[in-house]
C-alpha cells in the first residue's frame, strides 16, 4: 500500500489503511495519517469500468462544476492529486487508484434510522440533480452504455441463463419464471424516452442511501458520493433506485421474504425530500413516472443480481455464496409489493405536488 499512497500529495504520513464501507463495486480503504487528516483510497473496478480515463474526466468535470456552486470540501467530493498532478495512479499491475478527501464528521447509512434520514437523502439527490441541471451533458462520456436500459438488462439475463457459466440455472427455475413474468414492464420508461416524451438529464444513476454522506451532528446532507456513473439519464431512475434501497423494509439480501416489501411511509418521506429540491424542474409526465421508476429500478437491479448469480458472481461484491440469489429473490418480492402499491404511490406524488 505504501507504494500506492506515496504517489499522492497527502498531508501527513500514512499510519493505517483498512477496508472501508459497503460498496459493491470498488475496493475502498480508509487511509489515516499522522496528521489530523484522513483519506479515502480506492482501487477502481476495471472490469466494471473499462474506460477509467474517461470515468475520471467525468468526475473531475462534475466535481469542478459543483465546487463552483459550493466551494466546501465537506460538500463536494474532492480528489487528491498524485505527485504528477494526475487524478489517478496506475500501478505496475495495471490497477487504477484514486484518493478522495475523507468527509469528516459524516455518517453513511445502509438503512435509514428514521423517515427523516430518507427524506434528507431525497433532498441530497434532488439537489444534486438540480445543481447539475445546466451542466453540458454532451461532454460526459456514457461510462456504462445501457446502464439503466431495462430491456437490455433482460437480454443480458437471458444471455446469462443461456451460458449458465456457474451451473446454477437448473436450481433457479422459479426465480427465472418470476422475473420473466415482469418483463412486460421493462420497456415502460425507455419507450417514453424513445418517443421524446421524457427529457434526458444529468443524473447520478446509483442513488443508494449509502452514496450520500450526512452531517453526523445534524443528520442533514453533506455530500453526494460515488460519482462513477454520473451520465445522462432519467429523473425517474434516480428517484427509483433510492426507493429500491432506502424504502425497503429489509436489507438487499434478506433471506426471510416475509420481511421484504416497500414502506409507503418511507416512500413518501423520500418523495418529499426529492421533490422539494427538484420538483419544480420536473415535467408533469416525469413526476407521473416516479412510481414506475421505483418498480423498474427494483426489477432491473434484481435481474442484474440474478444474471450475476448465473455468471458466477463476477460483477457485484459478494460477502457469502448465494448472496446474489438472495438479493434477486428479495427484489422480485419487492417488485410484487410495489406493483400492488402503484396507486398509492401515485396518490402520494400527486399530493406532494
Ligand atoms: P462503491 O462504488 O464500491 O460503492 P463508493 O465510492 O460508494 O464505492 O465508496 C464506498 C463507501 O466508502 C461509501 O459507501 C462510503 O461509506 C465510503 N466513502 C466513499 N467516499 C467517501 C468520502 N469521500 N468520505 C467518507 N466516506 C466515503
Ligand atoms: C452497485 O457501487 P454501489 O455499491 O454504490 C451498482 C448499482 C446497483 C447497486 C446495488 C456501477 O452500487 O448499479 O444498483 O450496486 N453500481 C454499479 O446495490 O454497477
Ligand atoms: Mg457506492
Short mmCIF file of C-alpha atoms and ligand atoms in Angstrom, two decimals:
data_model
loop_
_atom_site.label_atom_id
_atom_site.label_comp_id
_atom_site.label_asym_id
_atom_site.label_seq_id
_atom_site.Cartn_x
_atom_site.Cartn_y
_atom_site.Cartn_z
CA UNK A 1 0.00 0.00 0.00
CA UNK A 2 2.87 2.34 0.77
CA UNK A 3 3.93 2.13 -2.87
CA UNK A 4 0.49 3.39 -3.82
CA UNK A 5 -0.09 6.02 -1.14
CA UNK A 6 3.36 7.55 -1.72
CA UNK A 7 2.17 8.53 -5.22
CA UNK A 8 -0.39 11.03 -3.85
CA UNK A 9 0.02 14.52 -2.43
CA UNK A 10 -1.09 13.70 1.12
CA UNK A 11 -0.91 15.83 4.24
CA UNK A 12 0.80 13.73 6.90
CA UNK A 13 2.33 10.26 6.68
CA UNK A 14 0.02 7.25 6.30
CA UNK A 15 -0.32 5.25 9.52
CA UNK A 16 -3.27 2.97 8.81
CA UNK A 17 -5.13 1.70 5.76
CA UNK A 18 -8.15 -0.58 6.17
CA UNK A 19 -11.03 -1.81 4.01
CA UNK A 20 -13.97 0.51 4.42
CA UNK A 21 -17.67 0.86 3.60
CA UNK A 22 -20.20 -1.44 1.95
CA UNK A 23 -19.93 -0.56 -1.74
CA UNK A 24 -20.47 -3.44 -4.19
CA UNK A 25 -18.08 -2.29 -6.91
CA UNK A 26 -14.78 -0.62 -5.96
CA UNK A 27 -12.21 -1.63 -3.36
CA UNK A 28 -12.37 1.13 -0.77
CA UNK A 29 -9.93 1.87 2.08
CA UNK A 30 -9.89 4.40 4.89
CA UNK A 31 -6.40 5.87 4.94
CA UNK A 32 -5.38 7.51 8.18
CA UNK A 33 -2.31 9.70 8.51
CA UNK A 34 -0.33 11.08 11.44
CA UNK A 35 -1.80 14.50 10.62
CA UNK A 36 -5.40 15.18 11.59
CA UNK A 37 -6.33 14.36 8.01
CA UNK A 38 -7.91 11.18 6.63
CA UNK A 39 -8.49 10.00 3.09
CA UNK A 40 -10.50 7.50 1.09
CA UNK A 41 -8.25 5.37 -1.12
CA UNK A 42 -9.99 3.41 -3.86
CA UNK A 43 -8.98 0.79 -6.37
CA UNK A 44 -11.38 1.39 -9.24
CA UNK A 45 -13.03 -1.76 -10.57
CA UNK A 46 -11.54 -2.11 -14.04
CA UNK A 47 -13.87 -4.97 -15.05
CA UNK A 48 -16.93 -2.84 -14.38
CA UNK A 49 -15.33 0.33 -15.81
CA UNK A 50 -13.23 -0.44 -18.89
CA UNK A 51 -12.60 3.24 -19.71
CA UNK A 52 -11.22 4.65 -16.46
CA UNK A 53 -9.57 7.76 -18.02
CA UNK A 54 -12.99 8.90 -19.28
CA UNK A 55 -14.60 8.00 -15.97
CA UNK A 56 -12.09 10.16 -14.12
CA UNK A 57 -12.59 13.02 -16.58
CA UNK A 58 -16.35 12.85 -15.96
CA UNK A 59 -15.81 13.02 -12.19
CA UNK A 60 -13.30 15.86 -12.48
CA UNK A 61 -15.67 17.90 -14.64
CA UNK A 62 -18.72 17.28 -12.46
CA UNK A 63 -16.95 17.98 -9.17
CA UNK A 64 -15.35 21.16 -10.58
CA UNK A 65 -18.82 22.32 -11.65
CA UNK A 66 -20.29 21.54 -8.21
CA UNK A 67 -17.35 23.20 -6.49
CA UNK A 68 -18.07 26.49 -8.30
CA UNK A 69 -21.53 26.44 -6.70
CA UNK A 70 -20.45 25.17 -3.26
CA UNK A 71 -16.74 25.63 -2.51
CA UNK A 72 -16.67 23.43 0.61
CA UNK A 73 -14.65 20.15 0.80
CA UNK A 74 -17.31 18.57 3.02
CA UNK A 75 -20.00 19.26 0.43
CA UNK A 76 -18.27 18.25 -2.80
CA UNK A 77 -16.30 15.06 -3.33
CA UNK A 78 -12.67 16.22 -3.63
CA UNK A 79 -9.96 14.29 -5.48
CA UNK A 80 -6.41 14.44 -4.14
CA UNK A 81 -3.82 14.80 -6.94
CA UNK A 82 -0.86 12.50 -7.50
CA UNK A 83 2.73 13.76 -7.40
CA UNK A 84 2.41 14.12 -11.20
CA UNK A 85 -0.77 16.19 -10.67
CA UNK A 86 -2.97 13.47 -12.16
CA UNK A 87 -6.32 12.47 -10.69
CA UNK A 88 -5.38 8.77 -10.51
CA UNK A 89 -2.38 6.46 -10.40
CA UNK A 90 -1.93 3.24 -12.38
CA UNK A 91 0.24 0.67 -10.58
CA UNK A 92 2.56 -1.94 -12.10
CA UNK A 93 -0.30 -4.45 -12.29
CA UNK A 94 -2.40 -2.03 -14.31
CA UNK A 95 -4.77 -1.29 -11.40
CA UNK A 96 -6.08 2.26 -11.05
CA UNK A 97 -6.04 4.04 -7.69
CA UNK A 98 -7.55 7.34 -6.64
CA UNK A 99 -7.72 9.27 -3.37
CA UNK A 100 -10.55 11.44 -2.08
CA UNK A 101 -10.60 13.75 0.90
CA UNK A 102 -12.39 11.90 3.70
CA UNK A 103 -15.53 13.83 4.55
CA UNK A 104 -15.15 14.40 8.26
CA UNK A 105 -17.88 14.17 10.91
CA UNK A 106 -20.19 12.47 8.46
CA UNK A 107 -22.38 9.38 8.59
CA UNK A 108 -23.09 6.95 5.81
CA UNK A 109 -26.15 4.75 6.35
CA UNK A 110 -27.04 1.34 4.95
CA UNK A 111 -30.56 1.62 6.36
CA UNK A 112 -32.43 4.81 7.27
CA UNK A 113 -32.79 5.10 11.03
CA UNK A 114 -35.84 7.34 10.64
CA UNK A 115 -38.14 8.67 7.92
CA UNK A 116 -36.25 11.92 8.20
CA UNK A 117 -32.98 10.23 7.21
CA UNK A 118 -34.55 9.09 3.96
CA UNK A 119 -36.20 12.45 3.39
CA UNK A 120 -32.79 14.07 3.77
CA UNK A 121 -31.23 11.70 1.26
CA UNK A 122 -34.04 12.65 -1.16
CA UNK A 123 -33.10 16.24 -0.60
CA UNK A 124 -29.46 15.40 -1.34
CA UNK A 125 -30.12 13.59 -4.63
CA UNK A 126 -32.80 16.08 -5.69
CA UNK A 127 -30.38 18.97 -5.06
CA UNK A 128 -27.63 17.11 -6.92
CA UNK A 129 -29.87 16.86 -9.98
CA UNK A 130 -30.85 20.48 -9.57
CA UNK A 131 -27.23 21.65 -9.30
CA UNK A 132 -26.33 19.79 -12.49
CA UNK A 133 -29.40 20.91 -14.45
CA UNK A 134 -27.34 23.21 -16.69
CA UNK A 135 -24.22 21.03 -16.86
CA UNK A 136 -23.28 20.39 -20.53
CA UNK A 137 -24.46 16.78 -20.70
CA UNK A 138 -22.89 16.12 -24.10
CA UNK A 139 -19.39 16.49 -22.57
CA UNK A 140 -19.95 13.43 -20.35
CA UNK A 141 -18.89 10.02 -21.60
CA UNK A 142 -21.58 7.35 -21.22
CA UNK A 143 -19.42 5.28 -18.89
CA UNK A 144 -21.56 2.12 -18.96
CA UNK A 145 -23.72 2.11 -22.08
CA UNK A 146 -27.33 0.96 -21.48
CA UNK A 147 -26.76 1.16 -17.72
CA UNK A 148 -30.44 1.72 -16.97
CA UNK A 149 -31.87 0.29 -20.19
CA UNK A 150 -34.09 -2.30 -18.53
CA UNK A 151 -34.95 -4.23 -21.75
CA UNK A 152 -31.22 -4.61 -22.42
CA UNK A 153 -30.77 -5.88 -18.83
CA UNK A 154 -33.36 -8.58 -19.60
CA UNK A 155 -31.42 -9.52 -22.72
CA UNK A 156 -28.31 -9.82 -20.55
CA UNK A 157 -30.24 -12.02 -18.12
CA UNK A 158 -31.32 -14.31 -20.96
CA UNK A 159 -27.72 -14.50 -22.14
CA UNK A 160 -26.56 -15.40 -18.61
CA UNK A 161 -29.23 -18.14 -18.49
CA UNK A 162 -28.12 -19.47 -21.87
CA UNK A 163 -24.43 -19.53 -20.89
CA UNK A 164 -25.11 -20.92 -17.38
CA UNK A 165 -21.45 -20.31 -16.51
CA UNK A 166 -21.81 -21.24 -12.83
CA UNK A 167 -24.20 -24.15 -13.40
CA UNK A 168 -26.95 -22.60 -11.25
CA UNK A 169 -29.71 -22.33 -13.84
CA UNK A 170 -31.27 -25.74 -13.13
CA UNK A 171 -31.93 -24.80 -9.48
CA UNK A 172 -33.36 -21.38 -10.25
CA UNK A 173 -36.37 -22.12 -12.45
CA UNK A 174 -38.76 -20.38 -10.06
CA UNK A 175 -36.71 -17.19 -9.96
CA UNK A 176 -36.32 -17.14 -13.74
CA UNK A 177 -40.08 -17.53 -14.25
CA UNK A 178 -40.76 -14.83 -11.66
CA UNK A 179 -38.52 -12.32 -13.44
CA UNK A 180 -39.80 -13.17 -16.92
CA UNK A 181 -43.37 -12.61 -15.74
CA UNK A 182 -42.46 -8.97 -15.07
CA UNK A 183 -40.64 -8.33 -18.34
CA UNK A 184 -43.87 -6.75 -19.59
CA UNK A 185 -42.95 -3.60 -17.63
CA UNK A 186 -39.32 -3.40 -18.73
CA UNK A 187 -39.74 -1.03 -21.69
CA UNK A 188 -42.05 1.47 -19.98
CA UNK A 189 -39.53 4.30 -19.44
CA UNK A 190 -37.32 3.56 -22.45
CA UNK A 191 -40.37 3.72 -24.73
CA UNK A 192 -41.34 7.16 -23.41
CA UNK A 193 -37.74 8.30 -23.81
CA UNK A 194 -37.64 6.94 -27.37
CA UNK A 195 -40.83 8.85 -28.20
CA UNK A 196 -39.26 12.06 -26.90
CA UNK A 197 -41.76 12.35 -24.06
CA UNK A 198 -39.20 12.28 -21.25
CA UNK A 199 -36.12 14.52 -21.08
CA UNK A 200 -32.61 13.21 -20.56
CA UNK A 201 -30.98 14.94 -17.59
CA UNK A 202 -27.58 14.68 -15.94
CA UNK A 203 -28.30 12.08 -13.28
CA UNK A 204 -26.34 10.15 -10.67
CA UNK A 205 -27.65 6.71 -11.62
CA UNK A 206 -26.64 4.97 -8.37
CA UNK A 207 -28.68 6.78 -5.74
CA UNK A 208 -28.37 4.38 -2.83
CA UNK A 209 -28.63 5.80 0.65
CA UNK A 210 -25.01 4.79 1.24
CA UNK A 211 -23.93 7.01 -1.64
CA UNK A 212 -24.75 10.14 0.33
CA UNK A 213 -22.89 11.41 3.39
CA UNK A 214 -24.78 13.26 6.10
CA UNK A 215 -23.55 15.55 8.81
CA UNK A 216 -23.13 13.41 11.93
CA UNK A 217 -24.47 16.12 14.22
CA UNK A 218 -27.42 17.48 12.24
CA UNK A 219 -28.24 14.47 10.00
CA UNK A 220 -28.61 16.83 7.07
CA UNK A 221 -26.99 16.11 3.69
CA UNK A 222 -23.35 16.97 3.13
CA UNK A 223 -22.05 15.28 0.06
CA UNK A 224 -23.24 13.00 -2.73
CA UNK A 225 -20.52 10.42 -3.41
CA UNK A 226 -19.86 7.52 -5.81
CA UNK A 227 -19.90 9.64 -8.96
CA UNK A 228 -18.69 6.83 -11.25
CA UNK A 229 -22.00 6.57 -13.07
CA UNK A 230 -22.94 10.24 -13.46
CA UNK A 231 -24.31 10.28 -17.01
CA UNK A 232 -27.31 11.49 -18.95
CA UNK A 233 -30.32 9.61 -17.56
CA UNK A 234 -33.90 9.77 -16.36
CA UNK A 235 -35.11 11.51 -13.21
CA UNK A 236 -37.37 8.50 -12.51
CA UNK A 237 -34.36 6.20 -12.33
CA UNK A 238 -32.55 8.33 -9.74
CA UNK A 239 -35.75 8.54 -7.75
CA UNK A 240 -36.48 4.85 -8.21
CA UNK A 241 -33.10 3.49 -7.18
CA UNK A 242 -33.30 5.40 -3.91
CA UNK A 243 -36.70 3.84 -3.22
CA UNK A 244 -35.45 0.36 -4.11
CA UNK A 245 -32.74 0.58 -1.49
CA UNK A 246 -33.92 3.10 1.08
CA UNK A 247 -37.68 2.48 1.28
CA UNK A 248 -37.22 -1.29 1.52
CA UNK A 249 -38.44 -2.89 4.74
CA UNK A 250 -35.44 -5.25 4.78
CA UNK A 251 -31.86 -5.43 3.61
CA UNK A 252 -30.99 -6.06 -0.04
CA UNK A 253 -30.17 -9.73 0.64
CA UNK A 254 -32.81 -10.52 3.27
CA UNK A 255 -33.44 -14.27 3.27
CA UNK A 256 -36.79 -14.18 5.07
CA UNK A 257 -39.05 -12.93 2.31
CA UNK A 258 -41.88 -12.29 4.77
CA UNK A 259 -39.89 -9.24 5.88
CA UNK A 260 -39.41 -7.87 2.36
CA UNK A 261 -41.50 -5.08 0.87
CA UNK A 262 -41.65 -1.35 0.29
CA UNK A 263 -42.75 1.03 3.02
CA UNK A 264 -45.18 3.69 1.80
CA UNK A 265 -44.17 5.90 4.73
CA UNK A 266 -40.54 5.77 3.63
CA UNK A 267 -41.58 6.26 0.00
CA UNK A 268 -43.44 9.41 1.00
CA UNK A 269 -40.53 10.68 3.08
CA UNK A 270 -38.07 10.28 0.20
CA UNK A 271 -40.53 11.83 -2.28
CA UNK A 272 -40.96 14.87 -0.01
CA UNK A 273 -37.22 15.48 0.12
CA UNK A 274 -36.56 14.79 -3.56
CA UNK A 275 -39.46 16.89 -4.88
CA UNK A 276 -38.74 19.79 -2.54
CA UNK A 277 -35.31 20.04 -4.17
CA UNK A 278 -36.02 19.37 -7.85
CA UNK A 279 -39.80 19.04 -8.23
CA UNK A 280 -40.15 22.41 -9.92
CA UNK A 281 -37.86 21.34 -12.72
CA UNK A 282 -39.68 18.09 -13.48
CA UNK A 283 -42.34 17.92 -16.17
CA UNK A 284 -45.79 16.60 -15.18
CA UNK A 285 -45.06 13.34 -17.02
CA UNK A 286 -41.70 12.94 -15.26
CA UNK A 287 -43.50 13.24 -11.93
CA UNK A 288 -46.08 10.68 -13.03
CA UNK A 289 -43.32 8.21 -13.91
CA UNK A 290 -41.64 8.29 -10.48
CA UNK A 291 -43.57 5.32 -9.02
CA UNK A 292 -42.82 3.22 -12.11
CA UNK A 293 -39.19 4.29 -11.76
CA UNK A 294 -39.18 2.64 -8.33
CA UNK A 295 -40.67 -0.59 -9.67
CA UNK A 296 -38.40 -0.66 -12.71
CA UNK A 297 -35.17 0.06 -10.86
CA UNK A 298 -36.01 -2.75 -8.44
CA UNK A 299 -36.86 -5.13 -11.28
CA UNK A 300 -33.74 -4.14 -13.20
CA UNK A 301 -31.38 -4.37 -10.26
CA UNK A 302 -32.85 -7.74 -9.27
CA UNK A 303 -32.38 -9.03 -12.82
CA UNK A 304 -28.75 -7.91 -12.67
CA UNK A 305 -28.24 -9.76 -9.36
CA UNK A 306 -29.80 -12.90 -10.87
CA UNK A 307 -27.68 -12.63 -14.03
CA UNK A 308 -24.56 -12.20 -11.89
CA UNK A 309 -25.50 -15.30 -9.89
CA UNK A 310 -25.68 -17.28 -13.14
CA UNK A 311 -22.42 -15.71 -14.39
CA UNK A 312 -20.58 -16.85 -11.25
CA UNK A 313 -20.64 -13.65 -9.13
CA UNK A 314 -18.26 -11.74 -11.35
CA UNK A 315 -19.76 -8.23 -11.04
CA UNK A 316 -21.07 -7.38 -7.54
CA UNK A 317 -19.00 -7.96 -4.42
CA UNK A 318 -20.43 -10.98 -2.62
CA UNK A 319 -19.68 -11.48 1.06
CA UNK A 320 -21.12 -15.02 1.05
CA UNK A 321 -22.03 -17.58 -1.62
CA UNK A 322 -25.64 -17.28 -2.76
CA UNK A 323 -25.87 -13.60 -1.85
CA UNK A 324 -26.79 -12.59 -5.39
CA UNK A 325 -29.59 -15.17 -5.44
CA UNK A 326 -30.92 -13.87 -2.13
CA UNK A 327 -30.76 -10.32 -3.49
CA UNK A 328 -32.63 -11.39 -6.64
CA UNK A 329 -35.33 -13.13 -4.59
CA UNK A 330 -35.86 -10.18 -2.30
CA UNK A 331 -36.02 -7.80 -5.26
CA UNK A 332 -38.75 -9.70 -7.10
CA UNK A 333 -40.72 -9.88 -3.87
CA UNK A 334 -40.38 -6.12 -3.58
CA UNK A 335 -41.47 -5.66 -7.22
CA UNK A 336 -44.68 -7.56 -6.44
CA UNK A 337 -45.27 -5.41 -3.40
CA UNK A 338 -44.64 -2.23 -5.39
CA UNK A 339 -46.98 -3.34 -8.17
CA UNK A 340 -49.81 -3.53 -5.64
CA UNK A 341 -48.90 -0.10 -4.27
CA UNK A 342 -48.59 1.82 -7.57
CA UNK A 343 -51.92 3.56 -7.00
CA UNK A 344 -50.93 4.68 -3.51
CA UNK A 345 -47.52 5.83 -4.72
CA UNK A 346 -49.19 7.90 -7.45
CA UNK A 347 -51.53 9.50 -4.94
CA UNK A 348 -48.57 10.41 -2.72
CA UNK A 349 -46.67 12.03 -5.59
CA UNK A 350 -49.73 13.99 -6.69
CA UNK A 351 -50.43 15.13 -3.13
CA UNK A 352 -46.90 16.49 -2.73
CA UNK A 353 -47.37 18.40 -5.99
P1 LIG B 1 -18.63 1.69 -4.49
O1 LIG B 1 -18.69 2.11 -5.92
O2 LIG B 1 -17.93 0.41 -4.30
O3 LIG B 1 -20.00 1.72 -3.89
P2 LIG B 1 -18.15 4.22 -3.07
O4 LIG B 1 -17.46 5.31 -3.81
O5 LIG B 1 -19.61 4.33 -2.89
O6 LIG B 1 -17.75 2.80 -3.74
O7 LIG B 1 -17.45 4.09 -1.63
C1 LIG B 1 -17.76 3.04 -0.73
C2 LIG B 1 -18.05 3.60 0.65
O8 LIG B 1 -16.91 4.34 1.14
C3 LIG B 1 -19.21 4.58 0.72
O9 LIG B 1 -20.45 3.94 0.79
C4 LIG B 1 -18.86 5.39 1.97
O10 LIG B 1 -19.16 4.65 3.14
C5 LIG B 1 -17.34 5.47 1.91
N1 LIG B 1 -16.84 6.71 1.26
C6 LIG B 1 -16.57 6.89 -0.06
N2 LIG B 1 -16.09 8.12 -0.29
C7 LIG B 1 -16.04 8.76 0.91
C8 LIG B 1 -15.59 10.06 1.34
N3 LIG B 1 -15.08 10.95 0.48
N4 LIG B 1 -15.67 10.36 2.68
C9 LIG B 1 -16.16 9.46 3.58
N5 LIG B 1 -16.59 8.22 3.22
C10 LIG B 1 -16.53 7.85 1.91
C1 LIG B 2 -23.74 -1.02 -7.16
O1 LIG B 2 -21.34 0.79 -6.24
P1 LIG B 2 -22.57 0.65 -5.41
O2 LIG B 2 -22.50 -0.41 -4.40
O3 LIG B 2 -22.95 2.01 -4.86
C2 LIG B 2 -24.10 -0.81 -8.63
C3 LIG B 2 -25.50 -0.23 -8.73
C4 LIG B 2 -26.51 -1.17 -8.07
C5 LIG B 2 -26.07 -1.40 -6.62
C6 LIG B 2 -26.95 -2.42 -5.93
C7 LIG B 2 -21.63 0.75 -11.01
O4 LIG B 2 -23.72 0.23 -6.49
O5 LIG B 2 -25.88 -0.08 -10.09
O6 LIG B 2 -27.79 -0.61 -8.09
O7 LIG B 2 -24.71 -1.87 -6.55
N1 LIG B 2 -23.13 0.09 -9.26
C8 LIG B 2 -22.64 -0.20 -10.48
O8 LIG B 2 -26.82 -2.29 -4.56
O9 LIG B 2 -22.99 -1.17 -11.15
MG1 LIG B 3 -21.30 3.25 -3.52
#
